[in-house]
């Protein structure tokens, strides 16, 4: 693995790179894929915990019972995903700790403004689904990457646990599609 000093040297040696755009690694930058994998786990651990905090507000703002119950079910699932991530950290011999996920923080902020910008009822429900699906897609992308990293690193038990969560996130996205098609979009268009 290259250390930051080698990267710096390589940077000045490579004529095809625009040196002004090359980012200087932080002092705690990951030196190998395993370290980066653990960083990514901390990011999603923060994100899942933030969702445990944020989902009750989304459920409280839902009008369609099918949406409310879908979010409640997702909250229970998310709490279990937090515990599952703790098992992954344990398998790796790492401490379970979160590191702020700027992407999810942004998606939650956007979710809050969607609530403010909609009247309670079918339109707000449609907004909640839109915001929730953006979050599910972020999680699907994240867990897809984490499963691939775990497999590459030979961490097969961790890969299995992460694949379980990946499957749950995909299922949640499908459920939101069904709720939208069956109830919310129809009423919102009226
Ligand atoms: Fe999740
Ligand atoms: Fe993130
Ligand atoms: Fe999710």
Coordinates of C-alpha atoms and ligand atoms in Angstrom, one line a residue:
X1 CA 0.0 0.0 0.0
X2 CA 1.1 3.5 -0.8
X3 CA 1.7 5.9 2.0
X4 CA 0.8 9.6 1.7
X5 CA 4.4 10.5 1.0
X6 CA 4.6 8.1 -2.0
X7 CA 1.3 9.4 -3.3
X8 CA 2.8 12.9 -3.1
X9 CA 5.8 11.8 -5.1
X10 CA 3.7 10.0 -7.6
X11 CA 1.6 13.1 -8.0
X12 CA 4.5 15.2 -9.1
X13 CA 5.8 12.4 -11.3
X14 CA 2.6 11.9 -13.3
X15 CA 2.3 14.4 -16.2
X16 CA -1.3 13.4 -17.0
X17 CA -2.6 14.5 -13.7
X18 CA -3.7 18.0 -12.9
X19 CA -1.7 18.5 -9.7
X20 CA -3.8 21.4 -8.6
X21 CA -6.8 19.1 -8.3
X22 CA -5.1 16.3 -6.4
X23 CA -6.4 16.1 -2.8
X24 CA -3.8 15.9 -0.1
X25 CA -4.7 12.9 2.1
X26 CA -5.6 13.6 5.8
X27 CA -3.2 12.4 8.5
X28 CA -5.7 9.6 9.4
X29 CA -6.4 8.6 5.7
X30 CA -7.0 4.9 5.2
X31 CA -3.8 3.2 4.1
X32 CA -5.4 0.0 2.9
X33 CA -8.8 -1.4 1.8
X34 CA -9.5 -2.9 5.2
X35 CA -9.1 0.5 6.9
X36 CA -11.3 2.1 4.3
X37 CA -13.8 -0.7 4.7
X38 CA -13.9 0.1 8.5
X39 CA -14.3 3.8 7.7
X40 CA -17.3 3.0 5.5
X41 CA -18.8 0.8 8.2
X42 CA -18.6 3.7 10.7
X43 CA -20.3 6.0 8.1
X44 CA -23.3 3.6 7.7
X45 CA -23.4 2.9 11.4
X46 CA -23.9 6.6 12.0
X47 CA -26.5 6.7 9.2
X48 CA -28.6 3.8 10.6
X49 CA -28.5 5.3 14.0
X50 CA -29.6 8.7 12.6
X51 CA -32.5 6.9 10.8
X52 CA -33.6 5.3 14.1
X53 CA -33.9 8.9 15.3
X54 CA -35.6 10.3 12.2
X55 CA -38.1 7.6 11.2
X56 CA -40.6 8.3 14.0
X57 CA -41.1 11.8 12.7
X58 CA -41.7 10.5 9.2
X59 CA -44.2 8.0 10.5
X60 CA -46.0 10.7 12.5
X61 CA -46.4 12.8 9.4
X62 CA -47.8 10.0 7.2
X63 CA -51.6 10.0 6.6
X64 CA -52.1 6.8 4.7
X65 CA -52.2 3.9 7.2
X66 CA -50.2 1.7 4.7
X67 CA -47.4 4.3 4.7
X68 CA -47.4 4.7 8.5
X69 CA -47.2 1.0 9.1
X70 CA -44.5 0.6 6.4
X71 CA -42.4 3.2 8.2
X72 CA -43.0 1.6 11.6
X73 CA -41.9 -1.7 10.3
X74 CA -38.9 -0.1 8.7
X75 CA -38.0 1.4 12.1
X76 CA -37.9 -2.0 13.8
X77 CA -35.8 -3.3 10.9
X78 CA -33.4 -0.4 11.1
X79 CA -32.9 -1.0 14.9
X80 CA -32.0 -4.6 14.0
X81 CA -29.6 -3.4 11.3
X82 CA -27.8 -1.3 13.9
X83 CA -27.3 -4.4 16.0
X84 CA -26.2 -6.4 13.0
X85 CA -23.5 -3.7 12.2
X86 CA -22.3 -4.1 15.8
X87 CA -21.8 -7.8 15.0
X88 CA -19.8 -6.9 11.9
X89 CA -17.5 -4.6 13.9
X90 CA -17.1 -7.5 16.4
X91 CA -16.2 -10.0 13.7
X92 CA -13.5 -7.6 12.5
X93 CA -12.2 -7.0 16.0
X94 CA -13.1 -3.3 15.7
X95 CA -14.9 -0.9 18.0
X96 CA -18.4 0.0 16.9
X97 CA -18.4 3.7 16.4
X98 CA -20.1 6.1 14.1
X99 CA -18.6 8.8 11.9
X100 CA -21.0 11.4 10.5
X101 CA -22.4 10.4 7.1
X102 CA -22.7 13.8 5.3
X103 CA -24.9 12.2 2.6
X104 CA -27.5 10.8 4.9
X105 CA -27.4 14.0 7.0
X106 CA -28.2 15.8 3.7
X107 CA -31.0 13.4 2.8
X108 CA -32.6 13.8 6.2
X109 CA -32.4 17.6 5.9
X110 CA -34.1 17.4 2.5
X111 CA -36.7 15.1 4.1
X112 CA -37.4 17.9 6.6
X113 CA -37.8 20.5 4.0
X114 CA -40.2 18.2 2.1
X115 CA -42.4 18.1 5.2
X116 CA -42.4 21.8 5.5
X117 CA -43.2 22.3 1.8
X118 CA -46.3 20.0 1.8
X119 CA -49.7 20.0 3.4
X120 CA -50.4 16.9 5.5
X121 CA -52.3 14.3 3.5
X122 CA -51.6 12.5 0.2
X123 CA -49.1 15.1 -1.1
X124 CA -47.0 15.0 2.0
X125 CA -47.3 11.2 1.9
X126 CA -45.9 11.3 -1.6
X127 CA -43.1 13.5 -0.4
X128 CA -42.3 11.1 2.5
X129 CA -42.1 8.2 0.0
X130 CA -39.8 10.2 -2.3
X131 CA -37.5 11.1 0.6
X132 CA -37.5 7.6 1.9
X133 CA -36.7 6.0 -1.4
X134 CA -33.7 8.4 -1.8
X135 CA -32.5 7.1 1.5
X136 CA -33.1 3.4 0.6
X137 CA -31.1 3.9 -2.6
X138 CA -28.3 5.4 -0.7
X139 CA -28.3 2.4 1.7
X140 CA -28.5 -0.1 -1.2
X141 CA -25.5 1.5 -2.8
X142 CA -23.6 1.6 0.5
X143 CA -24.3 -2.0 1.5
X144 CA -23.6 -3.2 -2.1
X145 CA -20.1 -1.7 -1.8
X146 CA -19.7 -3.1 1.7
X147 CA -20.5 -6.6 0.7
X148 CA -18.0 -6.4 -2.2
X149 CA -15.3 -5.0 0.1
X150 CA -15.9 -7.7 2.7
X151 CA -15.7 -10.5 0.0
X152 CA -12.5 -9.0 -1.4
X153 CA -11.0 -8.9 2.1
X154 CA -12.0 -12.5 2.7
X155 CA -14.3 -11.5 5.5
X156 CA -17.0 -13.9 4.5
X157 CA -19.0 -13.9 7.8
X158 CA -19.2 -10.1 7.7
X159 CA -20.2 -10.3 4.0
X160 CA -23.1 -12.6 4.9
X161 CA -24.4 -10.2 7.5
X162 CA -24.0 -7.2 5.3
X163 CA -25.8 -9.0 2.4
X164 CA -28.8 -9.6 4.8
X165 CA -29.1 -5.9 5.3
X166 CA -28.7 -5.2 1.6
X167 CA -31.6 -7.6 0.9
X168 CA -33.7 -5.8 3.5
X169 CA -33.0 -2.4 2.0
X170 CA -34.0 -3.6 -1.4
X171 CA -37.2 -5.1 0.0
X172 CA -38.0 -1.8 1.8
X173 CA -37.6 0.0 -1.5
X174 CA -40.0 -2.4 -3.2
X175 CA -42.5 -1.9 -0.4
X176 CA -42.4 1.9 -0.8
X177 CA -43.0 1.4 -4.5
X178 CA -46.1 -0.6 -3.7
X179 CA -47.4 1.8 -1.1
X180 CA -46.9 4.6 -3.6
X181 CA -48.6 2.8 -6.5
X182 CA -51.5 1.4 -4.5
X183 CA -52.5 4.4 -2.4
X184 CA -50.6 7.6 -2.2
X185 CA -50.0 8.5 -5.9
X186 CA -53.6 7.8 -6.7
X187 CA -55.0 10.1 -4.0
X188 CA -52.3 12.7 -4.6
X189 CA -53.3 13.0 -8.2
X190 CA -57.0 13.6 -7.4
Ligands
LIG1 FE1 -31.0 0.6 6.9
LIG2 FE1 -22.1 8.1 3.9
LIG3 FE1 -33.5 1.3 5.0

